[in-house]
mmCIF file of C-alpha atoms and ligand atoms in Angstrom:
data_model
loop_
_atom_site.group_PDB
_atom_site.id
_atom_site.type_symbol
_atom_site.label_atom_id
_atom_site.label_comp_id
_atom_site.label_asym_id
_atom_site.label_seq_id
_atom_site.Cartn_x
_atom_site.Cartn_y
_atom_site.Cartn_z
ATOM 1 C CA MET A 1 -15.357 37.613 297.393
ATOM 2 C CA ALA A 2 -14.703 38.940 300.903
ATOM 3 C CA SER A 3 -12.316 41.723 300.692
ATOM 4 C CA ARG A 4 -8.580 40.951 301.221
ATOM 5 C CA VAL A 5 -6.722 42.001 304.280
ATOM 6 C CA ALA A 6 -3.777 44.329 303.420
ATOM 7 C CA VAL A 7 -0.399 42.875 304.916
ATOM 8 C CA GLY A 8 2.482 44.769 306.208
ATOM 9 C CA ILE A 9 5.916 43.993 307.417
ATOM 10 C CA ALA A 10 6.085 44.553 311.202
ATOM 11 C CA GLY A 11 9.823 43.858 311.860
ATOM 12 C CA THR A 12 12.688 41.952 310.706
ATOM 13 C CA GLY A 13 15.662 40.048 312.148
ATOM 14 C CA ILE A 14 18.835 38.224 311.042
ATOM 15 C CA CYS A 15 21.434 35.825 312.223
ATOM 16 C CA ALA A 16 24.824 35.523 310.404
ATOM 17 C CA ALA A 17 26.574 32.267 310.950
ATOM 18 C CA PRO A 18 29.481 32.715 313.103
ATOM 19 C CA ARG A 19 32.352 31.218 311.302
ATOM 20 C CA VAL A 20 34.001 33.649 309.065
ATOM 21 C CA MET A 21 35.457 32.107 305.809
ATOM 22 C CA THR A 22 37.556 34.428 303.723
ATOM 23 C CA ASN A 23 38.404 33.798 300.236
ATOM 24 C CA HIS A 24 42.032 33.348 301.285
ATOM 25 C CA ASP A 25 40.822 30.302 303.529
ATOM 26 C CA PHE A 26 39.359 28.659 300.168
ATOM 27 C CA GLU A 27 42.773 29.301 298.319
ATOM 28 C CA LYS A 28 44.201 26.568 300.866
ATOM 29 C CA LEU A 29 41.630 24.373 299.787
ATOM 30 C CA VAL A 30 41.014 24.545 296.017
ATOM 31 C CA ASP A 31 42.785 26.096 292.955
ATOM 32 C CA THR A 32 41.390 29.574 293.242
ATOM 33 C CA SER A 33 42.250 33.212 294.392
ATOM 34 C CA ASP A 34 40.711 36.010 296.163
ATOM 35 C CA GLU A 35 41.083 38.020 293.059
ATOM 36 C CA TRP A 36 39.209 35.401 290.973
ATOM 37 C CA ILE A 37 36.242 35.266 293.411
ATOM 38 C CA VAL A 38 36.098 39.030 294.074
ATOM 39 C CA GLN A 39 36.029 39.823 290.157
ATOM 40 C CA ARG A 40 33.709 37.114 289.192
ATOM 41 C CA THR A 41 31.031 37.006 292.102
ATOM 42 C CA GLY A 42 31.801 40.044 294.434
ATOM 43 C CA ILE A 43 32.206 37.629 297.367
ATOM 44 C CA ARG A 44 34.973 38.472 299.751
ATOM 45 C CA GLU A 45 33.905 36.330 302.841
ATOM 46 C CA ARG A 46 30.849 34.148 303.950
ATOM 47 C CA ARG A 47 29.936 32.334 307.056
ATOM 48 C CA PHE A 48 29.644 28.890 308.092
ATOM 49 C CA VAL A 49 27.741 27.435 310.938
ATOM 50 C CA ALA A 50 29.579 26.188 313.994
ATOM 51 C CA PRO A 51 29.605 22.157 314.244
ATOM 52 C CA GLU A 52 26.946 22.168 316.857
ATOM 53 C CA GLN A 53 24.536 24.254 314.887
ATOM 54 C CA ALA A 54 22.027 24.005 312.032
ATOM 55 C CA THR A 55 19.482 25.887 310.346
ATOM 56 C CA SER A 56 16.892 26.050 313.024
ATOM 57 C CA ASP A 57 19.230 27.514 315.638
ATOM 58 C CA LEU A 58 19.966 30.550 312.952
ATOM 59 C CA CYS A 59 16.317 30.619 312.405
ATOM 60 C CA ILE A 60 15.433 30.958 316.217
ATOM 61 C CA ALA A 61 18.110 33.990 316.729
ATOM 62 C CA ALA A 62 16.658 35.635 313.475
ATOM 63 C CA GLY A 63 12.987 35.096 314.373
ATOM 64 C CA ARG A 64 13.720 36.333 318.142
ATOM 65 C CA GLN A 65 14.883 39.627 316.889
ATOM 66 C CA ALA A 66 12.290 40.054 314.382
ATOM 67 C CA LEU A 67 9.734 39.486 317.257
ATOM 68 C CA GLU A 68 11.550 42.022 319.258
ATOM 69 C CA ASN A 69 11.339 44.671 316.352
ATOM 70 C CA SER A 70 7.665 44.100 315.682
ATOM 71 C CA GLY A 71 6.828 44.333 319.521
ATOM 72 C CA LEU A 72 5.236 40.901 319.133
ATOM 73 C CA ARG A 73 5.433 37.919 321.785
ATOM 74 C CA ALA A 74 6.028 34.407 320.310
ATOM 75 C CA GLU A 75 2.628 33.265 321.794
ATOM 76 C CA GLU A 76 0.811 35.665 319.473
ATOM 77 C CA LEU A 77 2.109 34.008 316.227
ATOM 78 C CA ASP A 78 -0.489 31.911 314.308
ATOM 79 C CA LEU A 79 2.046 30.621 311.890
ATOM 80 C CA VAL A 80 5.884 29.942 311.496
ATOM 81 C CA VAL A 81 6.806 29.354 307.701
ATOM 82 C CA VAL A 82 10.603 28.504 306.914
ATOM 83 C CA GLY A 83 12.037 28.546 303.474
ATOM 84 C CA THR A 84 14.999 26.316 303.128
ATOM 85 C CA LEU A 85 16.718 23.639 301.115
ATOM 86 C CA THR A 86 18.902 22.779 304.191
ATOM 87 C CA PRO A 87 16.475 21.879 307.023
ATOM 88 C CA ASP A 88 17.979 20.446 310.239
ATOM 89 C CA TYR A 89 16.361 17.026 309.237
ATOM 90 C CA LEU A 90 14.293 15.752 306.230
ATOM 91 C CA LEU A 91 11.705 15.099 308.842
ATOM 92 C CA PRO A 92 10.266 17.017 310.975
ATOM 93 C CA ALA A 93 10.202 20.407 309.301
ATOM 94 C CA CYS A 94 12.495 22.924 310.373
ATOM 95 C CA ALA A 95 9.640 25.311 311.273
ATOM 96 C CA THR A 96 8.511 23.034 314.092
ATOM 97 C CA LEU A 97 11.933 23.214 315.661
ATOM 98 C CA VAL A 98 11.676 27.265 315.213
ATOM 99 C CA GLN A 99 7.991 26.885 316.582
ATOM 100 C CA SER A 100 8.985 25.107 319.828
ATOM 101 C CA GLY A 101 12.458 27.035 320.098
ATOM 102 C CA LEU A 102 10.596 30.435 320.296
ATOM 103 C CA GLY A 103 7.761 29.209 322.420
ATOM 104 C CA ALA A 104 5.359 30.012 319.716
ATOM 105 C CA THR A 105 2.714 27.789 321.384
ATOM 106 C CA ARG A 106 -0.360 28.926 319.204
ATOM 107 C CA ALA A 107 1.427 28.670 315.918
ATOM 108 C CA GLY A 108 1.174 26.104 313.066
ATOM 109 C CA ALA A 109 4.330 25.540 311.373
ATOM 110 C CA PHE A 110 5.728 24.197 307.966
ATOM 111 C CA ASP A 111 8.607 24.545 305.641
ATOM 112 C CA VAL A 112 8.774 25.482 301.972
ATOM 113 C CA ASN A 113 11.539 24.608 299.661
ATOM 114 C CA ALA A 114 11.792 26.859 296.593
ATOM 115 C CA ALA A 115 15.863 27.099 296.875
ATOM 116 C CA CYS A 116 16.917 30.510 296.520
ATOM 117 C CA THR A 117 13.218 31.776 296.220
ATOM 118 C CA GLY A 118 12.453 30.336 299.721
ATOM 119 C CA PHE A 119 11.996 33.354 301.424
ATOM 120 C CA LEU A 120 9.819 35.091 298.866
ATOM 121 C CA THR A 121 7.750 31.819 298.746
ATOM 122 C CA ALA A 122 7.279 31.999 302.694
ATOM 123 C CA LEU A 123 6.513 35.529 302.376
ATOM 124 C CA HIS A 124 3.828 34.987 299.656
ATOM 125 C CA THR A 125 2.465 32.348 301.741
ATOM 126 C CA GLY A 126 2.191 34.277 304.990
ATOM 127 C CA GLU A 127 0.708 37.111 303.234
ATOM 128 C CA ALA A 128 -1.938 34.762 301.584
ATOM 129 C CA PHE A 129 -2.781 33.516 305.007
ATOM 130 C CA ILE A 130 -3.260 37.064 306.433
ATOM 131 C CA ALA A 131 -5.088 38.549 303.389
ATOM 132 C CA ALA A 132 -7.547 35.486 303.486
ATOM 133 C CA GLY A 133 -8.170 36.134 307.043
ATOM 134 C CA ARG A 134 -6.673 32.630 308.241
ATOM 135 C CA ALA A 135 -4.095 34.356 310.382
ATOM 136 C CA ARG A 136 -3.124 37.544 311.687
ATOM 137 C CA ASN A 137 0.587 37.297 312.897
ATOM 138 C CA VAL A 138 3.022 35.153 310.694
ATOM 139 C CA LEU A 139 6.835 34.856 311.285
ATOM 140 C CA VAL A 140 8.413 34.045 307.779
ATOM 141 C CA LEU A 141 12.012 32.996 307.442
ATOM 142 C CA GLY A 142 14.620 32.259 304.874
ATOM 143 C CA ALA A 143 17.743 30.183 306.339
ATOM 144 C CA GLU A 144 20.393 27.725 305.313
ATOM 145 C CA SER A 145 23.197 25.815 306.482
ATOM 146 C CA LEU A 146 24.766 25.393 302.870
ATOM 147 C CA SER A 147 28.235 24.697 304.327
ATOM 148 C CA ARG A 148 26.927 21.065 305.018
ATOM 149 C CA PHE A 149 26.498 20.298 301.420
ATOM 150 C CA LEU A 150 29.378 21.906 299.715
ATOM 151 C CA ASP A 151 31.993 19.634 297.956
ATOM 152 C CA MET A 152 35.181 21.466 299.371
ATOM 153 C CA SER A 153 37.115 20.184 296.362
ATOM 154 C CA ASP A 154 35.071 21.587 293.737
ATOM 155 C CA ARG A 155 36.033 25.219 293.060
ATOM 156 C CA ALA A 156 33.091 25.899 290.847
ATOM 157 C CA SER A 157 30.648 25.685 293.906
ATOM 158 C CA CYS A 158 32.137 25.779 297.100
ATOM 159 C CA ILE A 159 33.299 29.405 296.924
ATOM 160 C CA LEU A 160 29.792 30.663 296.474
ATOM 161 C CA PHE A 161 27.650 29.688 299.317
ATOM 162 C CA GLY A 162 27.316 30.623 302.940
ATOM 163 C CA ASP A 163 25.030 30.077 306.104
ATOM 164 C CA GLY A 164 22.463 32.509 307.642
ATOM 165 C CA ALA A 165 18.956 33.317 308.398
ATOM 166 C CA GLY A 166 16.555 36.336 308.041
ATOM 167 C CA ALA A 167 13.146 36.723 309.309
ATOM 168 C CA ALA A 168 10.176 38.970 308.999
ATOM 169 C CA VAL A 169 7.149 39.217 311.094
ATOM 170 C CA LEU A 170 3.846 39.789 308.880
ATOM 171 C CA ARG A 171 0.519 41.414 310.284
ATOM 172 C CA PRO A 172 -2.190 43.249 308.965
ATOM 173 C CA HIS A 173 -1.080 46.535 307.682
ATOM 174 C CA SER A 174 -3.519 48.263 309.765
ATOM 175 C CA GLU A 175 -1.443 47.191 312.657
ATOM 176 C CA THR A 176 2.118 47.695 311.193
ATOM 177 C CA GLY A 177 1.311 51.178 309.526
ATOM 178 C CA ARG A 178 4.233 50.520 307.249
ATOM 179 C CA GLY A 179 5.760 47.806 304.720
ATOM 180 C CA GLU A 180 2.459 47.093 302.843
ATOM 181 C CA ILE A 181 2.728 44.407 300.397
ATOM 182 C CA LEU A 182 1.212 45.711 297.150
ATOM 183 C CA ARG A 183 2.067 42.972 294.817
ATOM 184 C CA SER A 184 3.945 39.548 294.471
ATOM 185 C CA THR A 185 4.588 36.709 292.137
ATOM 186 C CA LEU A 186 5.973 33.376 291.901
ATOM 187 C CA GLY A 187 6.857 31.215 288.934
ATOM 188 C CA ALA A 188 8.567 27.987 288.094
ATOM 189 C CA ASP A 189 10.199 25.901 285.171
ATOM 190 C CA GLY A 190 11.013 22.562 286.346
ATOM 191 C CA SER A 191 12.484 21.587 283.203
ATOM 192 C CA GLY A 192 15.591 23.180 284.668
ATOM 193 C CA TYR A 193 15.579 21.004 287.558
ATOM 194 C CA ASP A 194 19.260 19.595 286.807
ATOM 195 C CA LEU A 195 20.891 23.247 286.501
ATOM 196 C CA ILE A 196 21.370 23.503 290.228
ATOM 197 C CA HIS A 197 20.697 20.388 292.325
ATOM 198 C CA MET A 198 21.750 17.992 295.189
ATOM 199 C CA ARG A 199 20.945 14.658 293.597
ATOM 200 C CA GLY A 200 21.482 12.368 296.471
ATOM 201 C CA GLY A 201 19.819 11.778 299.780
ATOM 202 C CA GLY A 202 16.123 12.121 298.516
ATOM 203 C CA ALA A 203 13.762 9.369 297.546
ATOM 204 C CA LYS A 204 15.208 9.152 294.098
ATOM 205 C CA ILE A 205 18.606 8.433 295.130
ATOM 206 C CA PRO A 206 18.421 7.437 298.876
ATOM 207 C CA PRO A 207 21.686 8.114 300.851
ATOM 208 C CA THR A 208 23.959 4.680 300.374
ATOM 209 C CA ALA A 209 27.821 4.156 300.844
ATOM 210 C CA GLU A 210 27.811 4.514 297.168
ATOM 211 C CA SER A 211 25.938 7.553 296.627
ATOM 212 C CA LEU A 212 27.995 9.080 299.415
ATOM 213 C CA ALA A 213 31.337 7.874 297.823
ATOM 214 C CA LYS A 214 30.076 9.758 294.304
ATOM 215 C CA GLY A 215 29.483 12.997 296.339
ATOM 216 C CA GLU A 216 25.904 12.944 295.116
ATOM 217 C CA HIS A 217 24.496 14.567 298.191
ATOM 218 C CA PHE A 218 26.562 17.895 297.370
ATOM 219 C CA ILE A 219 25.293 21.058 295.667
ATOM 220 C CA ARG A 220 26.218 21.037 291.939
ATOM 221 C CA LEU A 221 25.435 23.718 289.461
ATOM 222 C CA ARG A 222 25.944 24.681 285.874
ATOM 223 C CA GLY A 223 26.748 28.332 286.667
ATOM 224 C CA ARG A 224 27.226 29.890 283.323
ATOM 225 C CA GLU A 225 23.752 28.575 282.012
ATOM 226 C CA VAL A 226 22.289 29.848 285.292
ATOM 227 C CA PHE A 227 23.970 33.324 284.825
ATOM 228 C CA ARG A 228 22.202 33.960 281.589
ATOM 229 C CA PHE A 229 18.906 32.944 282.773
ATOM 230 C CA ALA A 230 19.488 34.953 285.946
ATOM 231 C CA VAL A 231 20.101 38.295 284.320
ATOM 232 C CA THR A 232 16.988 37.913 281.991
ATOM 233 C CA LYS A 233 14.622 36.786 284.788
ATOM 234 C CA MET A 234 15.822 39.255 287.429
ATOM 235 C CA ALA A 235 15.373 42.306 285.157
ATOM 236 C CA ASP A 236 12.005 41.085 283.813
ATOM 237 C CA LEU A 237 10.867 40.529 287.510
ATOM 238 C CA ILE A 238 11.944 44.060 288.576
ATOM 239 C CA LEU A 239 9.967 45.558 285.436
ATOM 240 C CA GLU A 240 6.889 43.417 286.250
ATOM 241 C CA MET A 241 6.573 44.607 289.920
ATOM 242 C CA VAL A 242 6.842 48.224 289.071
ATOM 243 C CA GLU A 243 4.575 48.321 286.104
ATOM 244 C CA GLY A 244 1.982 50.705 286.552
ATOM 245 C CA PHE A 245 3.873 52.510 289.162
ATOM 246 C CA ASP A 246 6.370 55.332 288.894
ATOM 247 C CA PRO A 247 10.056 53.653 288.975
ATOM 248 C CA ALA A 248 11.385 57.048 290.517
ATOM 249 C CA ASP A 249 9.343 56.016 293.583
ATOM 250 C CA VAL A 250 11.696 53.005 293.928
ATOM 251 C CA CYS A 251 14.101 53.689 296.951
ATOM 252 C CA VAL A 252 15.829 50.180 297.089
ATOM 253 C CA VAL A 253 15.755 46.937 295.143
ATOM 254 C CA VAL A 254 16.617 43.932 297.359
ATOM 255 C CA PRO A 255 17.664 41.141 294.899
ATOM 256 C CA HIS A 256 18.749 37.606 295.737
ATOM 257 C CA GLN A 257 22.492 38.065 296.383
ATOM 258 C CA VAL A 258 23.613 35.378 293.838
ATOM 259 C CA ASN A 259 26.606 37.257 292.133
ATOM 260 C CA ALA A 260 27.255 40.852 292.094
ATOM 261 C CA ARG A 261 27.862 40.757 288.396
ATOM 262 C CA ILE A 262 24.346 38.997 287.643
ATOM 263 C CA ILE A 263 22.885 41.850 289.845
ATOM 264 C CA GLU A 264 24.743 44.348 288.095
ATOM 265 C CA ALA A 265 23.822 43.253 284.586
ATOM 266 C CA ALA A 266 20.252 42.962 285.547
ATOM 267 C CA ILE A 267 20.018 46.567 286.801
ATOM 268 C CA GLU A 268 21.744 47.520 283.564
ATOM 269 C CA ARG A 269 19.164 45.870 281.424
ATOM 270 C CA VAL A 270 16.447 47.494 283.461
ATOM 271 C CA GLY A 271 18.214 50.944 282.718
ATOM 272 C CA TRP A 272 18.684 51.903 286.383
ATOM 273 C CA SER A 273 21.669 52.597 288.480
ATOM 274 C CA MET A 274 23.263 50.426 291.196
ATOM 275 C CA ASP A 275 22.904 53.099 293.666
ATOM 276 C CA ARG A 276 19.128 52.158 294.272
ATOM 277 C CA VAL A 277 20.144 48.406 294.877
ATOM 278 C CA PHE A 278 21.261 46.916 298.013
ATOM 279 C CA VAL A 279 24.097 44.424 297.819
ATOM 280 C CA ASN A 280 25.978 42.541 300.751
ATOM 281 C CA ILE A 281 26.900 39.637 298.924
ATOM 282 C CA ASP A 282 30.715 40.522 299.992
ATOM 283 C CA LYS A 283 30.025 39.601 303.343
ATOM 284 C CA TYR A 284 27.791 36.601 303.314
ATOM 285 C CA GLY A 285 28.159 35.018 299.847
ATOM 286 C CA ASN A 286 24.961 33.335 298.455
ATOM 287 C CA THR A 287 23.041 32.115 301.254
ATOM 288 C CA SER A 288 20.068 30.945 299.165
ATOM 289 C CA ALA A 289 16.873 31.396 300.801
ATOM 290 C CA ALA A 290 18.509 33.849 303.459
ATOM 291 C CA THR A 291 19.841 36.460 301.061
ATOM 292 C CA VAL A 292 16.874 38.547 300.531
ATOM 293 C CA PRO A 293 15.615 38.858 304.223
ATOM 294 C CA MET A 294 19.392 39.250 305.619
ATOM 295 C CA ALA A 295 19.627 42.031 303.159
ATOM 296 C CA LEU A 296 16.299 43.495 303.831
ATOM 297 C CA HIS A 297 17.159 43.634 307.616
ATOM 298 C CA GLU A 298 20.476 45.401 306.854
ATOM 299 C CA ALA A 299 19.025 47.839 304.414
ATOM 300 C CA ILE A 300 16.325 48.704 307.086
ATOM 301 C CA GLU A 301 19.233 49.158 309.550
ATOM 302 C CA GLN A 302 21.144 51.496 307.190
ATOM 303 C CA GLY A 303 18.127 53.612 306.449
ATOM 304 C CA ARG A 304 17.746 52.712 303.016
ATOM 305 C CA LEU A 305 13.895 52.171 303.033
ATOM 306 C CA GLN A 306 12.080 55.467 303.065
ATOM 307 C CA PRO A 307 8.708 55.886 304.280
ATOM 308 C CA GLY A 308 6.060 55.921 301.467
ATOM 309 C CA LYS A 309 8.581 54.690 298.833
ATOM 310 C CA LEU A 310 8.636 51.437 297.107
ATOM 311 C CA VAL A 311 10.884 48.545 297.706
ATOM 312 C CA VAL A 312 11.152 45.517 295.282
ATOM 313 C CA PHE A 313 12.470 42.088 296.162
ATOM 314 C CA VAL A 314 13.471 39.862 293.459
ATOM 315 C CA ALA A 315 14.891 36.199 293.494
ATOM 316 C CA PHE A 316 15.304 33.060 291.484
ATOM 317 C CA GLY A 317 16.903 29.752 292.062
ATOM 318 C CA ALA A 318 16.847 26.271 291.918
ATOM 319 C CA GLY A 319 13.883 24.372 290.329
ATOM 320 C CA LEU A 320 13.929 26.700 288.392
ATOM 321 C CA THR A 321 11.875 28.931 290.466
ATOM 322 C CA TRP A 322 11.446 32.786 290.714
ATOM 323 C CA GLY A 323 9.621 35.379 292.692
ATOM 324 C CA GLY A 324 9.098 39.032 292.993
ATOM 325 C CA THR A 325 7.383 41.192 295.537
ATOM 326 C CA LEU A 326 6.591 45.047 295.584
ATOM 327 C CA ILE A 327 6.176 46.962 298.978
ATOM 328 C CA ARG A 328 5.271 50.437 299.973
ATOM 329 C CA TRP A 329 7.439 51.336 303.014
HETATM 330 O O1 UT7 B 401 21.469 31.167 293.370
HETATM 331 C C1 UT7 B 401 21.489 30.236 292.593
HETATM 332 C C2 UT7 B 401 22.826 29.381 292.391
HETATM 333 N N1 UT7 B 401 23.741 29.996 291.926
HETATM 334 C C3 UT7 B 401 24.359 29.924 290.644
HETATM 335 O O2 UT7 B 401 23.684 29.253 290.031
HETATM 336 C C4 UT7 B 401 25.389 30.899 290.354
HETATM 337 C C5 UT7 B 401 25.281 31.559 289.029
HETATM 338 N N2 UT7 B 401 26.413 31.552 288.304
HETATM 339 C C6 UT7 B 401 27.599 32.429 288.492
HETATM 340 O O3 UT7 B 401 27.503 32.932 289.571
HETATM 341 C C7 UT7 B 401 28.679 32.301 287.939
HETATM 342 O O4 UT7 B 401 28.441 31.443 286.542
HETATM 343 C C8 UT7 B 401 30.003 31.544 288.621
HETATM 344 C C9 UT7 B 401 30.553 32.491 289.493
HETATM 345 C C10 UT7 B 401 29.632 30.237 289.145
HETATM 346 C C11 UT7 B 401 31.052 31.279 287.525
HETATM 347 O O5 UT7 B 401 31.520 32.536 286.758
HETATM 348 P P1 UT7 B 401 31.701 32.535 285.150
HETATM 349 O O6 UT7 B 401 32.216 33.868 284.797
HETATM 350 O O7 UT7 B 401 30.398 32.214 284.683
HETATM 351 O O8 UT7 B 401 32.879 31.574 285.037
HETATM 352 P P2 UT7 B 401 32.933 30.267 284.248
HETATM 353 O O9 UT7 B 401 32.097 29.240 284.634
HETATM 354 O O10 UT7 B 401 32.499 30.545 282.807
HETATM 355 O O11 UT7 B 401 34.426 29.859 284.143
HETATM 356 C C12 UT7 B 401 35.461 30.662 283.820
HETATM 357 C C13 UT7 B 401 36.741 29.895 284.157
HETATM 358 C C14 UT7 B 401 36.806 28.579 283.715
HETATM 359 O O12 UT7 B 401 38.092 28.259 283.361
HETATM 360 P P3 UT7 B 401 38.401 28.117 281.810
HETATM 361 O O13 UT7 B 401 37.445 26.813 281.189
HETATM 362 O O14 UT7 B 401 38.115 29.365 281.227
HETATM 363 O O15 UT7 B 401 39.862 27.683 281.857
HETATM 364 C C15 UT7 B 401 36.721 27.761 285.123
HETATM 365 O O16 UT7 B 401 37.078 26.544 285.278
HETATM 366 O O17 UT7 B 401 36.931 30.077 285.532
HETATM 367 C C16 UT7 B 401 37.364 28.703 286.077
HETATM 368 N N3 UT7 B 401 36.716 28.625 287.484
HETATM 369 C C17 UT7 B 401 37.670 29.069 288.523
HETATM 370 N N4 UT7 B 401 38.713 29.705 288.556
HETATM 371 C C18 UT7 B 401 39.149 30.092 289.708
HETATM 372 C C19 UT7 B 401 35.740 28.394 287.972
HETATM 373 N N5 UT7 B 401 35.498 28.615 289.269
HETATM 374 C C20 UT7 B 401 36.784 28.825 289.606
HETATM 375 C C21 UT7 B 401 37.252 29.253 290.958
HETATM 376 N N6 UT7 B 401 38.484 30.016 290.923
HETATM 377 N N7 UT7 B 401 36.575 29.268 291.944
#
């Protein structure tokens, strides 16, 4: 077998949607309170896209910043992969809009939908292309406009989600000199497909006046059941990622920002302390595929990633799907 090319993260970017929605804004819409939301989720506010925006607009802004931070021009990209469950259109892929919006004239483009595991799936895919010698410069993104699919009368779901995008440029590690992807894993259990889902709008339940009236295109979830699964899976993934390495070398864990209580319970299960974990759910809520790259970018900006130390990404979501990545910064 030909030797694999080691892959590194050259640069990252972020785009938070512009409309700030505080918990107090939701008090006016449903029977909830700022206190309940903060205590049960850790969320204080989230961002929603503006009426004229959609997911590709957030991706283009985040992608542009990631390219700038990488010192790479859009024309040098070989591939654009967007992890999203809320593309602008069902057809064509969001990634094609990003490719043309950035001027990535030489790049192929496609979306992956693994819900909240979307960014890690895009990362895994981009890494595999470079490792196999099929591409050298890949832009991977996680991005959502979840606000377009929220039932604003369902307090169990509408308070949880936000819109945003995060991006990372992947290149051979010989070029980046940092951020080497050491290990990554993806998993799924489709028997749990109805724990978090949007039933309507696809081929099974096409959009009709009846399906719209029943709100079948909205995101629904069985939160309590997801909670239990999430804590165990997140803890197991962290342990799997660091197996064979010295856990003391981990400078930061960047988890899917699903719920501050889920993250805390998982970290407690691992036996670590929260000071090694990056959490920004208070500002953005759960942006699904965008949480990990948005948190990664902010963690880098805040100097939380130390050269030579290990970084762990973990995510899980609808499907069910899950993923983990270990990086040496
Ligand atoms: O990224 C993957 C997608 N995300 C998820 O799947 C979310 C995972 N789950 C969670 O984050 C948590 O389960 C939630 C935040 C969704 C709910 O927290 P919980 O501690 O599991 O609450 P619960 O569902 O057990 O509900 C407790 C109570 C219920 O009232 P009763 O039955 O005890 O009277 C709910 O009706 O809280 C009530 N409740 C609310 N109260 C005020 C549910 N939503 C709200 C709300 N405001 N927004």
